[in-house]
Amino acid sequence: MTAPRHLLSIDDLDRAGIERILDRAASFAEVAGREIKKVPALRGRTVVNLFYEASTRTSSSFELAAKRLSADVVSVRAATSSVTKGESLKDTVQTLTAYDPAAIVIRSPHAGAAQLVARWTDAAVVNAGDGKHEHPTQALLDVYTLRRRLGALDGKNIWIVGDVLHSRVARSDILAFARMGAQVTVSGPPTLLPRGIEALGCEVAPTLERLAEADVVYVLRMQNERMDEAYVPSLREYAARYQVNAARLQPHQLLMHPGPVNRGVELSADAIDSPQALIAQQVEAGVVVRMAVLYELLAGSGAGAPLVAEAAAEAVALA
Amino acid sequence: MTAPRHLLSIDDLDRAGIERILDRAASFAEVAGREIKKVPALRGRTVVNLFYEASTRTSSSFELAAKRLSADVVSVRAATSSVTKGESLKDTVQTLTAYDPAAIVIRSPHAGAAQLVARWTDAAVVNAGDGKHEHPTQALLDVYTLRRRLGALDGKNIWIVGDVLHSRVARSDILAFARMGAQVTVSGPPTLLPRGIEALGCEVAPTLERLAEADVVYVLRMQNERMDEAYVPSLREYAARYQVNAARLQPHQLLMHPGPVNRGVELSADAIDSPQALIAQQVEAGVVVRMAVLYELLAGSGAGAPLVAEAAAEAVALA
Amino acid sequence: MTAPRHLLSIDDLDRAGIERILDRAASFAEVAGREIKKVPALRGRTVVNLFYEASTRTSSSFELAAKRLSADVVSVRAATSSVTKGESLKDTVQTLTAYDPAAIVIRSPHAGAAQLVARWTDAAVVNAGDGKHEHPTQALLDVYTLRRRLGALDGKNIWIVGDVLHSRVARSDILAFARMGAQVTVSGPPTLLPRGIEALGCEVAPTLERLAEADVVYVLRMQNERMDEAYVPSLREYAARYQVNAARLQPHQLLMHPGPVNRGVELSADAIDSPQALIAQQVEAGVVVRMAVLYELLAGSGAGAPLVAEAAAEAVALA
C-alpha cells in the first residue's frame, strides 16, 4: 500500500502505515517534551477544522497539532457558521477548498461525511469522527498508547465493552487492534452490539464472565440518551451488568476509555483512578498522533520526506 | 482620490483605487500558488474580526487573509461574546480599539454599522457586510474574477438577477461594475427591486426576456424566508420566472453567484455545474482580494509601500 | 513571598509581587507602542483559554496577550464545546492538561473554580473571573491604570460604588487597592453590600453623602437582572441614590468602571465622557497587564528571568 492521500478509515492504512505514523508520533513526543513544542514542518500551509458536532478534546487536539506543526489553522464550527443558513456540506467544502488548504479535518454526525468531503476537495482529508462510522485518529492514539506500554499488540487479548452499536471509536479500534495482531472481543447488551460485527475481525461475548481473559479492557462511553431510546432499561441495570469496576478488573489488566467518562456508569471511580488506567495517556497521545497523521499526509509522502532525525533537526532550527 | 483609510463602501474607491487592489491581489495570487502561502507584511500587527452574523465563507476568508499576511487575528462572534449581555456596538468597538488593532473587520445585520465603527476607532475599518447596505470586498472579488476572465469590464453588459432589495452584494456590485466601465442591468420580481435603484448607475428590466444581451449573468441568493414574508408567492413560481438555468443561459455568457447557492431555486443544477460558472473562482478570489484590501489599508499607503516585486521578495525571505 | 505558580486571587501577591507585574506591564506597554507588538517570550508554548461564561473583553484581551508573547493559543468556550455533553470541569481540565499547556486561563460562573483547576493541572492557572469570588487581573489593570496617573496609591481614598455583593471585581479591587496603600470605602444599597465586607480591609458607607472625600470613584456595573431579583426596587430609584454623575462627581476625582457600562444607570453619560474617566485606559491596560501576568508566571520566575531591558532586546530581535 502506498502512502494514502486521506485518513478516512483505519482501512486506509496497512500495518506498516500504522507503524509509520506511530513512529512519527514518537518523534513528536520527544519534541513535545521540550519547552518549544513546535516544528516548522507545515509553515505557511493551512489546515481547516470543520466541526459539525460539539467537541472539546478532538477539536482542540487537532488545532494544537496543526499549530505545533506551524500551520495556519482556520476553525469552522457549525454553531457559529453559515451552516445554520442551510448551506450544504458540499458548498461549504467547495468554499473552503477554494482557499487551497493543505488539509481539511472533518467531524460530522453523518456516517460517510469524510468520504464525501474527500470527493469534493483536493486537500488531504482527515476523518475526526463521522457519525457511528469511524474515528481513525482515536484508534491510532489508542494503539500508540498501548504500544508504548506493551511494546507490541501481537497476540494480546483486547476486550471492548459497552455501546458498540453507536460507537465510531469501537469500529476504528476493532480494525486497528486486529491489524496490529491483537485478538479483539466485543461485549455489551445485545441491543448495543450490531449484528455481523464479527466481520470486522472480532469475537462477541454477551456477558463479562470471561473478562479475566483480557489483557486490555477498553470501555466505551455510555450515552445517557440511550436509556430514553430504550436500548437499556436503566443506567443502573446497565452498570450492574457491564460496569467495569475494581471487582471486575484484574490486577494485570490495562484499562482504556476514549473519554469523557461517565463516572459511576460504564466505569467506577476506583477503576478510573487506578494505576491500570491509561486514560490520561490516551488524551496525551492525541496531539502527537494527530501531528503525525497531518505530517504523514502533508509532508511525509513523496520523495523529500524528512526522516525522524530531520524533524528533530527542524525543531532545533526553530528554537 | 488619495488612499482611503477605511473600506466601508465601494464609493470609497475610484477606478484607480479598485485597480490598485486588484493588481495587489494578483500578486498575492502568485504567493497563494506556492507551498508557503504567507508574507510577513503585517507581522506583529493585530486584525480583529467582529462578526455579528453567522458566516463561514466571509469570516474564514478574512481570517485566513490576515493570517497569510502574518497578522495576529482575534475573532469576536456575537454568539459567544458579551454582546449577549447587551453590550452596545460602541462599547465593544471602544474595548477592541483599546488593544490598538491595525484593522477591524465588521459584519453586522445593521446598515451603516461599519460607518459607525469607523467613527469610534483609530483602526482601519473593513465592511464585511452591513445589513442590506454594502459588501464591498465581495464586489472587489467579483470584479477581480471577471477581470481575470475578460481582461477588462469596459462596455460589458452585466445583469444582476434576483432579490436586489435585500442584497448588499447587489448594491456593492452595481457600484463596482459601473465604476469599472460595465453596463449594469438589474432584474427580478418588482417586489424585490428597490425603487430608485437606477440612481446607483444601472437599468431595470422587469423580466428575463432580454437576458440574452448580457455578457455576464450575476444571480443573487434567494432567501427562503422571503417567501414567508410574502415578497414572492412561492419559490416554485419564483423559479419559473427568474431561475437562471440551461434553457435561459446563452453559451457565451459567464455566470456568477455570491454563494451559498440554493440549488434548484435561483440557479438550476446544470447551470451551477456548467463551465460558464465562475462561482468557484469567486470564492477562490476571496482570500487574495481580502489580503490586498488589508495590505492597501495597512501597509500600502504612505511612502514606503512595497511594490509587487517587493512583496514577492518578502515571501521569499519568509520561506 | 516567592513568585507564585498561579494567579487565583490578589491574595497570591504581596505588594512587591504586584509591583513586579506592573513594572513588567509598563515595559510591555512600550512594546505595544511599536508597529510590531510582539515579543518571542513564549514561543512554542501553549496557553489555553477556558471560558465558561460569555466574554468579549476579557477573553480577547487574554488571547491577544498570549499571542503577543508568541504563544500558541487554544480557546475553549462552553457554548461550542463538549461541556454541553455534560463533561465535568475536572475531565475537561485533565484533557487540556494532557496537551501540556504552559498556562490555563479559566473563567467560570462558579466561585472557587480557578482554585479547583489549579489542583488538577501542572499548568500555571490564571483566574479570569470565578463567579462572585475574584477577578485578579482586572484589579491589577486597575492598579496599573491608577499608578500611571497618580504615581502611587499610598494614602489615596478610593470609593467603590454599587453592587458589591455580586462583584468579583470589587473583591479583587479592595484587596489590591488596600495592599498598595490606599484607603478603600465601599458604598451601595444595603442589599448589595455583603455583610462582613470590612474584613477585606475597607470601610462601608451606606450613602454617597461623603463621596467628595474620594480621590478615585470606582463604579461597578449594575446588572439589570438584579432588579428582577429584588435587590433594588427599580433601576430608576437605584440611579437616583447611587448613580455617579456630573452633579455628584468632584472635578479633582478620577472615575473608573470595569465595563461594560450601563449608560444612565450606574453612570451618567456626562460622567462617562468626562476627562476624569479612566475607563478607556483601563481597557487599554488589559492586554499589557495580562501579558505581564503570563510572563511573570511562565518566564519571569526562576533564575534566567529576563529583565525589562532584555524583553526589549527580544522584541528587537523579533522585529
Coordinates of C-alpha atoms in Angstrom, one line a residue, chain C:
Chain C
M1 CA 6.7 35.6 49.3
T2 CA 8.3 33.8 46.4
A3 CA 7.0 34.0 42.9
P4 CA 3.5 32.3 42.9
R5 CA 2.8 29.5 40.4
H6 CA -0.8 30.6 39.8
L7 CA -2.8 33.8 39.9
L8 CA -6.0 32.7 41.6
S9 CA -6.5 35.7 43.9
I10 CA -4.9 39.0 44.6
D11 CA -4.0 37.3 47.9
D12 CA -1.4 35.3 45.9
L13 CA 0.6 38.5 45.6
D14 CA 2.3 40.7 48.1
R15 CA 3.0 44.4 47.3
A16 CA 6.3 43.6 45.7
G17 CA 4.7 40.9 43.6
I18 CA 2.1 43.4 42.4
E19 CA 4.8 46.0 41.6
R20 CA 6.8 43.5 39.7
I21 CA 3.8 42.7 37.4
L22 CA 3.1 46.4 37.0
D23 CA 6.7 47.2 36.0
R24 CA 6.7 44.3 33.6
A25 CA 3.4 45.6 32.1
A26 CA 5.0 49.1 31.7
S27 CA 7.8 47.5 29.6
F28 CA 5.2 45.7 27.5
A29 CA 3.3 49.0 27.0
E30 CA 6.5 50.3 25.4
V31 CA 6.4 47.2 23.0
A32 CA 2.7 47.9 22.4
G33 CA 3.6 51.3 21.1
R34 CA 5.6 49.8 18.3
E35 CA 4.4 48.6 14.9
I36 CA 5.4 45.0 15.7
K37 CA 3.7 44.5 19.0
K38 CA 5.2 41.1 19.8
V39 CA 8.0 39.5 21.8
P40 CA 9.1 35.9 21.4
A41 CA 9.0 35.2 25.2
L42 CA 6.5 32.2 25.0
R43 CA 7.3 30.9 21.5
G44 CA 6.4 27.3 21.1
R45 CA 4.4 27.2 24.4
T46 CA 0.7 26.8 24.7
V47 CA -1.9 28.9 26.5
V48 CA -5.4 27.5 26.9
N49 CA -8.3 29.9 27.4
L50 CA -11.1 28.0 29.0
F51 CA -14.2 30.3 29.2
Y52 CA -17.4 29.0 30.7
E53 CA -19.1 32.5 30.5
A54 CA -19.7 34.8 27.6
S55 CA -17.0 37.4 27.4
T56 CA -15.6 39.8 24.8
R57 CA -13.2 41.9 26.6
T58 CA -11.5 39.5 29.0
S59 CA -11.3 36.6 26.6
S60 CA -10.0 38.7 23.6
S61 CA -7.6 40.5 25.9
F62 CA -6.1 37.3 27.2
E63 CA -6.0 35.8 23.7
L64 CA -4.1 38.8 22.4
A65 CA -1.8 38.9 25.4
A66 CA -0.8 35.3 24.8
K67 CA -0.4 35.9 21.0
R68 CA 1.8 39.0 21.6
L69 CA 4.0 36.8 23.7
S70 CA 4.2 34.5 20.7
A71 CA 2.4 31.6 22.4
D72 CA 0.1 29.2 20.6
V73 CA -3.4 29.8 21.9
V74 CA -6.3 27.3 22.1
S75 CA -9.6 28.8 23.1
V76 CA -12.3 26.6 24.5
R77 CA -15.7 28.0 25.0
A78 CA -18.5 26.4 26.9
A79 CA -21.1 27.1 24.1
T80 CA -19.2 25.3 21.4
S81 CA -17.5 22.6 23.4
S82 CA -18.3 19.1 24.8
V83 CA -19.1 20.9 28.0
T84 CA -22.5 20.8 26.5
K85 CA -22.3 17.0 26.7
G86 CA -22.0 17.3 30.5
E87 CA -18.3 16.8 30.6
S88 CA -17.2 17.9 34.1
L89 CA -14.7 20.7 34.7
K90 CA -12.3 18.1 36.1
D91 CA -12.4 16.0 33.0
T92 CA -12.0 19.0 30.7
V93 CA -9.1 20.3 32.7
Q94 CA -7.4 16.8 32.7
T95 CA -7.9 16.6 29.0
L96 CA -6.4 20.0 28.4
T97 CA -3.6 19.3 30.8
A98 CA -2.6 16.3 28.7
Y99 CA -1.6 18.8 26.0
D100 CA 1.0 20.1 28.4
P101 CA 0.0 23.8 28.2
A102 CA 2.1 26.4 29.9
A103 CA -1.0 28.1 31.3
I104 CA -4.7 27.7 31.6
V105 CA -6.8 30.8 31.8
I106 CA -10.1 30.0 33.4
R107 CA -13.4 31.9 33.6
S108 CA -16.3 30.3 35.4
P109 CA -19.6 31.3 36.9
H110 CA -18.6 29.3 40.0
A111 CA -16.6 30.8 42.8
G112 CA -13.6 28.7 43.5
A113 CA -13.4 27.2 40.1
A114 CA -9.9 28.5 39.4
Q115 CA -8.7 27.0 42.7
L116 CA -10.0 23.6 41.6
V117 CA -8.4 23.9 38.2
A118 CA -5.1 24.6 39.9
R119 CA -5.4 21.3 41.8
W120 CA -6.0 19.3 38.7
T121 CA -3.2 20.6 36.4
D122 CA 0.5 21.2 36.2
A123 CA 0.0 24.3 34.2
A124 CA 0.0 27.8 35.7
V125 CA -3.6 28.8 36.3
V126 CA -4.9 32.4 35.9
N127 CA -8.3 33.2 37.3
A128 CA -10.1 35.3 34.7
G129 CA -13.1 35.6 36.9
D130 CA -14.7 32.9 39.1
G131 CA -18.3 33.6 40.0
K132 CA -18.7 36.3 42.6
H133 CA -15.3 35.5 44.1
E134 CA -12.4 37.3 42.3
H135 CA -11.1 38.7 39.1
P136 CA -7.5 39.5 39.9
T137 CA -6.2 40.6 36.5
Q138 CA -9.0 43.2 36.5
A139 CA -7.7 44.5 39.8
L140 CA -4.1 44.5 38.5
L141 CA -5.0 46.6 35.5
D142 CA -7.0 48.9 37.7
V143 CA -4.0 49.4 39.9
Y144 CA -1.8 49.8 36.8
T145 CA -4.1 52.5 35.4
L146 CA -4.2 54.4 38.7
R147 CA -0.5 54.1 39.3
R148 CA 0.2 55.6 35.8
R149 CA -2.0 58.5 36.7
L150 CA -1.2 59.1 40.3
G151 CA 2.3 57.7 40.7
A152 CA 1.4 55.8 43.8
L153 CA -1.8 54.7 45.6
D154 CA -0.5 55.3 49.1
G155 CA -2.9 57.2 51.2
K156 CA -5.4 57.7 48.4
N157 CA -9.1 57.5 49.1
I158 CA -10.8 55.1 46.8
W159 CA -14.6 54.6 46.8
I160 CA -16.1 51.5 45.2
V161 CA -19.8 52.2 44.5
G162 CA -22.6 49.9 43.6
D163 CA -23.4 46.2 43.5
V164 CA -20.5 45.0 45.7
L165 CA -22.4 41.8 46.6
H166 CA -22.2 40.2 43.2
S167 CA -18.9 41.8 42.1
R168 CA -15.8 39.7 41.8
V169 CA -14.1 42.9 40.6
A170 CA -15.0 44.7 43.9
R171 CA -13.5 41.8 45.9
S172 CA -10.2 41.8 44.0
D173 CA -10.0 45.6 43.9
I174 CA -10.5 46.0 47.6
L175 CA -7.6 43.6 48.2
A176 CA -5.4 45.2 45.6
F177 CA -6.0 48.8 46.4
A178 CA -5.5 48.2 50.2
R179 CA -2.3 46.2 49.5
M180 CA -1.0 49.2 47.6
G181 CA -1.6 51.5 50.5
A182 CA -5.0 53.1 49.6
Q183 CA -7.9 53.7 51.9
V184 CA -10.9 51.8 50.5
T185 CA -14.6 52.6 51.1
V186 CA -17.5 50.7 49.6
S187 CA -20.9 52.2 49.1
G188 CA -24.2 51.0 47.7
P189 CA -27.7 49.8 48.8
P190 CA -27.5 47.7 51.9
T191 CA -29.0 44.8 50.0
L192 CA -26.0 44.9 47.7
L193 CA -23.3 45.2 50.3
P194 CA -22.2 41.8 51.7
R195 CA -22.0 41.5 55.5
G196 CA -18.6 41.5 56.9
I197 CA -17.0 43.0 53.8
E198 CA -14.9 45.2 56.1
A199 CA -12.8 42.1 56.8
L200 CA -11.2 42.6 53.3
G201 CA -9.8 45.9 54.5
C202 CA -12.3 48.5 53.7
E203 CA -14.9 50.8 55.3
V204 CA -18.6 50.9 54.5
A205 CA -20.6 54.0 53.6
P206 CA -24.4 53.4 53.2
T207 CA -24.8 56.6 51.1
L208 CA -22.8 58.8 48.7
E209 CA -23.0 61.8 51.1
R210 CA -19.3 61.7 51.8
L211 CA -18.3 60.9 48.2
A212 CA -16.5 64.2 48.0
E213 CA -13.7 62.7 50.2
A214 CA -12.8 60.2 47.5
D215 CA -9.7 60.7 45.2
V216 CA -11.0 57.9 43.0
V217 CA -14.6 56.8 42.4
Y218 CA -14.7 53.2 41.1
V219 CA -18.3 52.5 39.9
L220 CA -19.4 48.9 39.5
R221 CA -21.7 47.5 36.8
M222 CA -25.4 47.3 37.8
Q223 CA -26.8 44.2 36.3
N224 CA -30.3 44.6 35.1
E225 CA -31.3 41.2 36.4
R226 CA -30.7 42.4 40.0
M227 CA -34.0 44.3 39.7
D228 CA -35.9 41.1 39.0
E229 CA -34.2 39.5 41.9
A230 CA -35.5 42.3 44.1
Y231 CA -32.1 43.6 45.3
V232 CA -33.2 47.0 44.2
P233 CA -36.8 48.3 43.8
S234 CA -36.1 49.8 40.4
L235 CA -33.2 50.9 38.3
R236 CA -34.6 54.4 38.4
E237 CA -34.5 54.5 42.2
Y238 CA -31.1 53.0 42.2
A239 CA -29.9 55.7 39.8
A240 CA -31.5 58.4 41.9
R241 CA -29.5 57.3 45.0
Y242 CA -26.3 55.8 43.7
Q243 CA -25.7 56.9 40.1
V244 CA -22.4 58.7 39.7
N245 CA -23.0 61.7 37.5
A246 CA -21.7 65.2 36.9
A247 CA -23.6 66.5 39.9
R248 CA -22.0 64.1 42.3
L249 CA -18.5 63.9 40.8
Q250 CA -16.0 66.5 42.0
P251 CA -13.6 68.0 39.5
H252 CA -10.5 66.5 41.2
Q253 CA -11.8 63.0 41.3
L254 CA -10.8 60.2 38.9
L255 CA -13.6 57.9 37.6
M256 CA -13.2 54.2 36.9
H257 CA -15.5 51.4 35.8
P258 CA -14.7 47.8 34.8
G259 CA -17.1 47.9 31.8
P260 CA -19.3 47.3 30.0
V261 CA -21.1 50.4 31.3
N262 CA -24.9 50.7 31.6
R263 CA -25.3 54.3 30.4
G264 CA -27.8 56.1 32.5
V265 CA -27.9 53.5 35.3
E266 CA -24.8 53.4 37.4
L267 CA -23.1 56.1 35.4
S268 CA -24.5 59.1 33.6
A269 CA -23.4 59.8 30.0
D270 CA -21.7 63.1 31.0
A271 CA -19.6 61.3 33.6
I272 CA -18.6 58.5 31.2
D273 CA -17.4 61.0 28.6
S274 CA -15.7 63.4 31.1
P275 CA -11.9 63.8 31.1
Q276 CA -11.8 62.4 34.6
A277 CA -12.9 59.0 33.3
L278 CA -10.1 56.4 33.0
I279 CA -12.4 53.8 31.5
A280 CA -10.6 53.6 28.2
Q281 CA -7.2 53.5 29.9
Q282 CA -8.4 50.6 32.0
V283 CA -9.3 48.6 28.9
E284 CA -6.1 49.6 27.2
A285 CA -4.2 48.3 30.2
G286 CA -5.8 44.9 29.9
V287 CA -3.5 43.4 27.3
V288 CA -0.2 44.6 28.7
V289 CA -1.1 43.6 32.3
R290 CA -2.2 40.2 31.1
M291 CA 1.0 39.8 29.1
A292 CA 2.9 40.7 32.3
V293 CA 0.9 38.2 34.4
L294 CA 1.6 35.4 31.8
Y295 CA 5.2 36.4 31.6
E296 CA 5.8 36.5 35.3
L297 CA 4.2 33.1 35.8
L298 CA 5.8 31.4 32.8
A299 CA 9.0 33.2 32.1
G300 CA 9.7 35.5 34.9
S301 CA 10.3 33.2 37.8
G302 CA 13.4 31.1 38.2
A303 CA 17.0 32.1 37.6
G304 CA 17.1 33.2 34.0
A305 CA 14.3 35.6 34.1
P306 CA 15.0 38.3 31.5
L307 CA 15.0 41.8 32.9
V308 CA 12.9 44.6 31.3
A309 CA 15.8 45.6 29.2
E310 CA 16.2 42.0 27.9
A311 CA 12.5 41.8 27.0
A312 CA 13.0 44.9 24.9
A313 CA 16.1 43.3 23.3
E314 CA 14.0 40.3 22.5
A315 CA 11.4 42.5 20.8
V316 CA 14.1 43.9 18.6
A317 CA 15.4 40.5 17.8
L318 CA 11.8 39.5 16.7
A319 CA 11.5 42.6 14.6

